[in-house]
Coordinates of C-alpha atoms and ligand atoms in Angstrom, one line a residue:
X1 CA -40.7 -104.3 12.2
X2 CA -42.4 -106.6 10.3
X3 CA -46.1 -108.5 11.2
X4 CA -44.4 -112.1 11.5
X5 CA -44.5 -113.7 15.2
X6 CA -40.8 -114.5 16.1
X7 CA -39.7 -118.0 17.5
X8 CA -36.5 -117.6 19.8
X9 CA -33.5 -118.2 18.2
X10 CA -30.5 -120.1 19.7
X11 CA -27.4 -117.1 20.7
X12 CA -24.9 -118.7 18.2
X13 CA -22.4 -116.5 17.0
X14 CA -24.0 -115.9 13.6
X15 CA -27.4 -115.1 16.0
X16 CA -25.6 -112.8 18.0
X17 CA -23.8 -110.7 14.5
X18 CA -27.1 -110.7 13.2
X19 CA -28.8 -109.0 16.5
X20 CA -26.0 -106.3 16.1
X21 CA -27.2 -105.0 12.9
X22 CA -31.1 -105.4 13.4
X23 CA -30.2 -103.0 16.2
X24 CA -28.2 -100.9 14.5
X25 CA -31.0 -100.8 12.3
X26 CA -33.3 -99.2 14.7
X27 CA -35.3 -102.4 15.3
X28 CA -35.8 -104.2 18.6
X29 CA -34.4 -107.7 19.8
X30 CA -35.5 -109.2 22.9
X31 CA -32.1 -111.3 24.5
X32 CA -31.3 -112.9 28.5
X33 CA -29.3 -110.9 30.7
X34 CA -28.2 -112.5 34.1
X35 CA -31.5 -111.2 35.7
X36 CA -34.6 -111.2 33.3
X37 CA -34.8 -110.8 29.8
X38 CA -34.6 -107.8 28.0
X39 CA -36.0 -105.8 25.5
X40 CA -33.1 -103.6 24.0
X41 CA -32.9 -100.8 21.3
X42 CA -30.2 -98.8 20.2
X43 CA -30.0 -96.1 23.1
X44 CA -28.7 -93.3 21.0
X45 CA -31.8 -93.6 18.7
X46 CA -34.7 -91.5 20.0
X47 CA -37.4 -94.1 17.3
X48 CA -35.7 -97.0 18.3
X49 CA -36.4 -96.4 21.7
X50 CA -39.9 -95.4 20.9
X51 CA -40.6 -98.9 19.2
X52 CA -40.1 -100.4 23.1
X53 CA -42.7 -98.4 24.5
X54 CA -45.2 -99.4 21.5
X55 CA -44.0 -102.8 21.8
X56 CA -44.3 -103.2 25.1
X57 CA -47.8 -101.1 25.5
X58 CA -46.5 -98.6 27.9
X59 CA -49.2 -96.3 28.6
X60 CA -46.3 -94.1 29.9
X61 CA -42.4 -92.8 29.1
X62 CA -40.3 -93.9 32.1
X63 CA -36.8 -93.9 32.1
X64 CA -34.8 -96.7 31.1
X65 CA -32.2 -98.6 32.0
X66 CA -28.9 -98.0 29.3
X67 CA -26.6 -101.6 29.2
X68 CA -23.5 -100.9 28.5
X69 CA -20.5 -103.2 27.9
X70 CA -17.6 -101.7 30.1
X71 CA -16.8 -98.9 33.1
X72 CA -14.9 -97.5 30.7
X73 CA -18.1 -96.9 28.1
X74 CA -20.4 -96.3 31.2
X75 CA -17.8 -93.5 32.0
X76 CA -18.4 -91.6 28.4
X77 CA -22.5 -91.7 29.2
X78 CA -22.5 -90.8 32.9
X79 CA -20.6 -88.8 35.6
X80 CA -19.3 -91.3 38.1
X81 CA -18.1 -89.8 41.5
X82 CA -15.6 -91.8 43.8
X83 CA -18.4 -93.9 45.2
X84 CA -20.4 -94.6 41.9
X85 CA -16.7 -95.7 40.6
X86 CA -16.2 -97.7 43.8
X87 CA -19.4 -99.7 43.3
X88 CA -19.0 -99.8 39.5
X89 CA -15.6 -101.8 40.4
X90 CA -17.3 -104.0 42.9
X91 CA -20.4 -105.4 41.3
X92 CA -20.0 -105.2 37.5
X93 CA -20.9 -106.4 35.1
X94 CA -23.6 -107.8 37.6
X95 CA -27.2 -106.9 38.6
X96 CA -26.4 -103.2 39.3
X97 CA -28.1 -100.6 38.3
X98 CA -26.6 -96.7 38.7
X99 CA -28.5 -93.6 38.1
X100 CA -25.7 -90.9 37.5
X101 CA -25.6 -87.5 36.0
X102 CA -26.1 -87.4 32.3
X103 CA -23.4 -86.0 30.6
X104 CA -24.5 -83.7 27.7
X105 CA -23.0 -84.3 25.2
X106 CA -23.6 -88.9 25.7
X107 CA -25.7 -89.1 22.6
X108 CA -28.5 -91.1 24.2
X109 CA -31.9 -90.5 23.0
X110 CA -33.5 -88.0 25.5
X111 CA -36.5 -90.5 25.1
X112 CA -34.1 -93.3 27.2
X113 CA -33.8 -91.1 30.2
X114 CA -37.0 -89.8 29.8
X115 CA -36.2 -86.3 29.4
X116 CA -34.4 -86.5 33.0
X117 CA -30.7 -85.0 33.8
X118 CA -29.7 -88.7 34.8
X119 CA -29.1 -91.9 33.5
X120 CA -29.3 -95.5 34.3
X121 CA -26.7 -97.1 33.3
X122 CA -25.4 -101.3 34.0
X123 CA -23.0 -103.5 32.5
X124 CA -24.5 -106.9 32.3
X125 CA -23.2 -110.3 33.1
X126 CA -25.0 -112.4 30.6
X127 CA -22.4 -113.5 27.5
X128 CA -25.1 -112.8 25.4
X129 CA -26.0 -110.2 26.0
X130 CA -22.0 -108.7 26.5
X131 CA -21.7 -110.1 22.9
X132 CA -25.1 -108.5 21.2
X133 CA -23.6 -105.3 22.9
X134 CA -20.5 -105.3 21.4
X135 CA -21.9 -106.6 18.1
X136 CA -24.4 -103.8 17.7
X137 CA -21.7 -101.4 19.0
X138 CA -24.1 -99.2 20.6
X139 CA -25.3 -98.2 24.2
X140 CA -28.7 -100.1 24.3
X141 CA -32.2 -99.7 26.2
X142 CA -33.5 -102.2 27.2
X143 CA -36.2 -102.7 29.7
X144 CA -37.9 -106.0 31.1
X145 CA -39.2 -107.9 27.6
X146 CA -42.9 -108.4 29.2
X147 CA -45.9 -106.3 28.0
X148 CA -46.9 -103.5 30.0
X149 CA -48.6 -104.6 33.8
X150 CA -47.2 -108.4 33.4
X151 CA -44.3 -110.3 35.1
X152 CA -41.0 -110.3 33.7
X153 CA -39.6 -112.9 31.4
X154 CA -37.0 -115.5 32.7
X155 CA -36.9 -117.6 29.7
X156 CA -37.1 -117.0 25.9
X157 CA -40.2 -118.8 25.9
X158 CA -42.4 -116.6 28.1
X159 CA -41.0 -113.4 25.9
X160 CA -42.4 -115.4 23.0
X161 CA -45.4 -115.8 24.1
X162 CA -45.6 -112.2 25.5
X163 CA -44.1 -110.1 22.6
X164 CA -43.4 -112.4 20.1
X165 CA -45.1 -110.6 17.4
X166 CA -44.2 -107.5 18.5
X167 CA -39.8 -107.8 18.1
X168 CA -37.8 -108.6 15.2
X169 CA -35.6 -111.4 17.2
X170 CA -35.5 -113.2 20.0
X171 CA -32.6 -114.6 21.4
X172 CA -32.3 -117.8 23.4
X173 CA -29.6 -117.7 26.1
X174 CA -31.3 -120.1 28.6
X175 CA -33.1 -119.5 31.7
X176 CA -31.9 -116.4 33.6
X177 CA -29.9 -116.9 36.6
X178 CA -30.7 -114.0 38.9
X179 CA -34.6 -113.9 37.9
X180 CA -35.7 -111.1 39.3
X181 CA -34.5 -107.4 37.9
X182 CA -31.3 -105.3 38.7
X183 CA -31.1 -103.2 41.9
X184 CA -31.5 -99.6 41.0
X185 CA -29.4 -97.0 42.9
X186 CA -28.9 -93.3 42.5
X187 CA -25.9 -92.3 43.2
X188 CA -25.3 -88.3 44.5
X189 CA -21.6 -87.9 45.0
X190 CA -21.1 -89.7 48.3
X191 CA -24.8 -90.6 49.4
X192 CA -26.4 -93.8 47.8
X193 CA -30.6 -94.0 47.5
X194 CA -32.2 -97.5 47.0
X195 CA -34.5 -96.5 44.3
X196 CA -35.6 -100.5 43.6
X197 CA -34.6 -103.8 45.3
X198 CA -33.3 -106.0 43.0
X199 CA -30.9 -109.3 42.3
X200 CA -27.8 -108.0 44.4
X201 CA -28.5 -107.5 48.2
X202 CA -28.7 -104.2 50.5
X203 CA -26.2 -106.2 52.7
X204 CA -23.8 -106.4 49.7
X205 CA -24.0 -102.8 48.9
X206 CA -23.5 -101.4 52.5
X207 CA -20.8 -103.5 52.7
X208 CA -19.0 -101.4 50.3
X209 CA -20.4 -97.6 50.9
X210 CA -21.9 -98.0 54.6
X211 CA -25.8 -97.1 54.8
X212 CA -27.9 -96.4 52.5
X213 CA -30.4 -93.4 52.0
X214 CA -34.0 -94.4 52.2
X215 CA -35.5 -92.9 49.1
X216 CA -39.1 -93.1 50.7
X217 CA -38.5 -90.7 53.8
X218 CA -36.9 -88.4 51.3
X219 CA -39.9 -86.2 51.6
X220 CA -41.8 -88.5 54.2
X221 CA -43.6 -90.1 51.7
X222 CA -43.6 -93.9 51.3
X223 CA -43.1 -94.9 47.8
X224 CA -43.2 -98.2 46.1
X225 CA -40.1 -99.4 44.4
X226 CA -39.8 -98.8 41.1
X227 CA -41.8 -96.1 41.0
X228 CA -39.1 -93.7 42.1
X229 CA -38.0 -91.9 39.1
X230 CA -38.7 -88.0 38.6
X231 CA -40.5 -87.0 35.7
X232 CA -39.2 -84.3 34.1
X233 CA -41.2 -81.1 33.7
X234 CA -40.8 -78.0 31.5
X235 CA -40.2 -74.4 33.2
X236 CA -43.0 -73.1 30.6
X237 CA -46.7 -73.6 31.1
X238 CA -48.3 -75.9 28.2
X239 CA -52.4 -75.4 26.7
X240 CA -52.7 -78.6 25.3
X241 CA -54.7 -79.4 22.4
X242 CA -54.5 -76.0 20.5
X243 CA -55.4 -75.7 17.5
X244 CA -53.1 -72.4 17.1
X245 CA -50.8 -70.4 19.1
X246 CA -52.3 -67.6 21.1
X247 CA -49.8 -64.3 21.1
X248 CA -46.7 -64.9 22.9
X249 CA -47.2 -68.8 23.0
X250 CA -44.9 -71.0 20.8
X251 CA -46.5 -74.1 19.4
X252 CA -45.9 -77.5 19.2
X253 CA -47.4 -79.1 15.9
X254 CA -47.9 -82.4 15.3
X255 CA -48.8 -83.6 11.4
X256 CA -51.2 -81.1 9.8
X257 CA -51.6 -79.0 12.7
X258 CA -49.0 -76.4 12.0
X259 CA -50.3 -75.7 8.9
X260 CA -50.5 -72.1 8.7
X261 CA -48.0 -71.3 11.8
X262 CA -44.6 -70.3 11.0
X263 CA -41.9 -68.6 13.5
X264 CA -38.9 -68.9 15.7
X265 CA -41.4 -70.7 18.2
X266 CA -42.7 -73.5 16.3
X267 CA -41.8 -77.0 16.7
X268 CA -42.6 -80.2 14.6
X269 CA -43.0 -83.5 16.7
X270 CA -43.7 -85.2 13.5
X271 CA -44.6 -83.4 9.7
X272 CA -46.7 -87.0 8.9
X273 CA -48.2 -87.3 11.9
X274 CA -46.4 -90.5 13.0
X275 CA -46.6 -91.0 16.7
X276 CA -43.1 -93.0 16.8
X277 CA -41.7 -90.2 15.6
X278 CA -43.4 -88.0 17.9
X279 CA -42.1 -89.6 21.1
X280 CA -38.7 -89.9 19.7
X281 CA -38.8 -85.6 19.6
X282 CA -41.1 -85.1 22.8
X283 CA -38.3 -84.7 25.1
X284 CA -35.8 -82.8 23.2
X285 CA -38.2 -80.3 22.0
X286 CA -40.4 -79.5 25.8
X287 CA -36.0 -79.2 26.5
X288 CA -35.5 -76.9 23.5
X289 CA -38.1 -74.7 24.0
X290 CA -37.5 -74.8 27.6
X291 CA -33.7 -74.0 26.6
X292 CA -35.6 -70.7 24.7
X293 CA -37.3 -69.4 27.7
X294 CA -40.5 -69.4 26.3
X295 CA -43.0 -68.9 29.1
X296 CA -46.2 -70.6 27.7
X297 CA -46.2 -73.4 25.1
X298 CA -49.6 -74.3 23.0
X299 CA -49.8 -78.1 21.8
X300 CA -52.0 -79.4 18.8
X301 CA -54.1 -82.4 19.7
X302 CA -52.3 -85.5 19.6
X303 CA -54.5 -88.8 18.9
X304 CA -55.4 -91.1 22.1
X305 CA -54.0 -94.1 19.8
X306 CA -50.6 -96.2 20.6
X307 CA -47.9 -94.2 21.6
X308 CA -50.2 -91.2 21.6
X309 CA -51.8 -92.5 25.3
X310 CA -47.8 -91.9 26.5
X311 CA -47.5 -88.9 24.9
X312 CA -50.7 -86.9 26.1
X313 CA -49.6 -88.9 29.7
X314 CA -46.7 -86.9 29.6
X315 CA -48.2 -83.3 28.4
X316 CA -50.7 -83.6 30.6
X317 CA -48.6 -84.0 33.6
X318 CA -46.5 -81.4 32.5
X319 CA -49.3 -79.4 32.2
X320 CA -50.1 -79.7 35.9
X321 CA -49.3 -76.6 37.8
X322 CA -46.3 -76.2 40.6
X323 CA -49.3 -77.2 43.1
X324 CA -50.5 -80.6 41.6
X325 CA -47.1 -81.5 40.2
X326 CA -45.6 -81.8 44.0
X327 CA -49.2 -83.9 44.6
X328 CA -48.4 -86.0 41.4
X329 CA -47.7 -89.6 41.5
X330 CA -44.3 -90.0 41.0
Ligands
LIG1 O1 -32.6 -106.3 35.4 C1 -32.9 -105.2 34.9 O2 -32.7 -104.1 35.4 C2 -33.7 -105.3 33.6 C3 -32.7 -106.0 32.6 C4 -33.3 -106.1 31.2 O3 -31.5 -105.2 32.5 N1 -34.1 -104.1 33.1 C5 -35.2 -103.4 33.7 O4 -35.5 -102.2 33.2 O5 -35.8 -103.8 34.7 P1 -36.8 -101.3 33.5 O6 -36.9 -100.3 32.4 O7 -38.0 -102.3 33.6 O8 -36.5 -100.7 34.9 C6 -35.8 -99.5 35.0 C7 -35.8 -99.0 36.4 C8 -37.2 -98.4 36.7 O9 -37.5 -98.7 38.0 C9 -36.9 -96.9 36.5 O10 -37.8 -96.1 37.2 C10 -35.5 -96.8 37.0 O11 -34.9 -98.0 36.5 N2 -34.8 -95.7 36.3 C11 -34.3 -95.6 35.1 N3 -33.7 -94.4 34.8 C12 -33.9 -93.7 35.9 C13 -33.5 -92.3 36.3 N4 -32.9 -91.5 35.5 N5 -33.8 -91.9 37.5 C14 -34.4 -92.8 38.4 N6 -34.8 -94.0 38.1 C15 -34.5 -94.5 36.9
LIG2 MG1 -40.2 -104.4 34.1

């Protein structure tokens, strides 16, 4: 990413090819999409995904939503049940949102899903976006193209002024239609959960699979929209800012605090100490370690600066005990 501040671009066809390979290049490109303007990233690259977060100022890893440009390429990422399919049929490419079962072996960047078993996935309706898709031919993440905390972008010129020195390109496809985001739904074989209001209607939805499941009486406890999503949490307890394994810990290093720890046990999140780097690994190696059956899991200190605040964010939490974890915000 280089320092310049980027002026949107008109979406010619040149624009578009040229998106495709900044993406495919592991860079970001902000671009319209029928509901708000996104911020996209190859999906299947766990840095690439890492760069939204910085860009955006995240002070925390939450899932994100994976466009794709087809059913048929949604099908290869997720596991669609009948209903999924049947609302799949009905609404896309449109302002749907469905959170599926991951399928292991999809390639996205754990860092997309946030470490979770599920994915959200959505075929857009925006041309431009459909084309960029195609052109970068890749899955890509893309979340709202705002900074962290303010309102989502509806034109090229608001992401301009928001992040405009913070993305390689921004495209110009016009005001957004829908303006406000997609409707989120997690789908669970037959039963349907509103995770997040969005552009296409309860009415519409219910219409097609009956009543919905109210995700806030789940557990009795209201929620606000948006904030729905699990986090994910290792089986193994985590001492966080070790400087060394304690017996029967493994470690989690990060730049030159492995130095002098070797073993079966011991993880890298990055050799040079680079944060992007970090986050891109976070995920997949809590999962790996996990996958070991390690019961306790020492981490070196990791800096409070840039993507390090999202990183400690999510050690910390899963450092929380069974106890506070139930408590925690989700
Ligand atoms: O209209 C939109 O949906 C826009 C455009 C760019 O497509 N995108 C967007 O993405 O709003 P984002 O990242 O701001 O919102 C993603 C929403 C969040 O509410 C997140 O919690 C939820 O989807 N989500 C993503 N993955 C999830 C998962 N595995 N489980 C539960 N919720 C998930
Ligand atoms: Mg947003």
């Amino acid at each position: 990413m280089d320092s310049a501040v980027h002026r949107p671009v008109e979406a010619t066809g040149p624009a578009i090819q040229r998106a495709g390979a900044i993406l495919r290049a592991g860079s970001l490109v902000a671009l319209p999409t029928e509901t708000v303007y996104g911020l996209a990233a190859d999906a299947t690259r766990g840095e690439a995904v890492a760069r939204i977060f910085a860009a955006k100022g995240r002070p925390r890893f939450n899932p994100l939503i994976v466009h794709v440009a087809s059913l048929k390429e949604a099908a290869a990422l997720g596991v669609f049940s009948e209903t999924a399919r049947r609302l799949a049929e009905t609404f896309w490419p449109g302002p749907l949102t469905l959170v599926l079962p991951r399928r292991p072996d999809c390639g996205i960047a754990d860092l997309a899903s946030a470490g979770l078993d599920t994915l959200a996935l959505r075929v857009p309706a925006h041309p431009v976006m459909s084309a960029v898709i195609v052109a970068a031919g890749r899955p890509l993440a893309a979340p709202s193209a705002n900074p962290s905390g303010q309102v989502s972008p509806t034109r090229a010129e608001h992401v301009a002024q928001g992040l405009g020195h913070a993305v390689d390109m921004i495209l110009d496809g016009g005001p957004c239609s829908v303006g406000v985001e997609s409707t989120v739904l997690a789908v669970d074989d037959d039963r349907v959960t509103l995770l997040r209001p969005g552009g296409l209607s309860r009415e519409r939805i219910e219409a097609v699979v009956g009543p919905l499941s109210e995700a806030g009486s789940l557990d009795g406890a209201p929620r606000s929209p948006g904030q729905l999503a699990r986090h994910y949490a290792p089986r193994a307890r985590l001492r966080l800012n070790a400087d060394a394994p304690r017996p029967g810990e493994a470690f989690i290093g990060f730049g030159a605090h492995d130095r002098g720890t070797d073993g079966p046990l011991v993880r890298q999140l990055s050799e040079t100490g680079d944060l992007l780097e970090a986050a891109a690994n976070l995920f997949s190696t809590l999962r790996d370690l996990d996958d070991q059956g390690v019961e306790a899991i020492a981490v070196a200190p990791i800096p409070e600066t840039g993507l390090g605040e999202a990183i400690n964010d999510r050690l910390r939490r899963a450092a929380l005990g069974r106890d506070e974890k139930s408590r925690e915000e989700p």
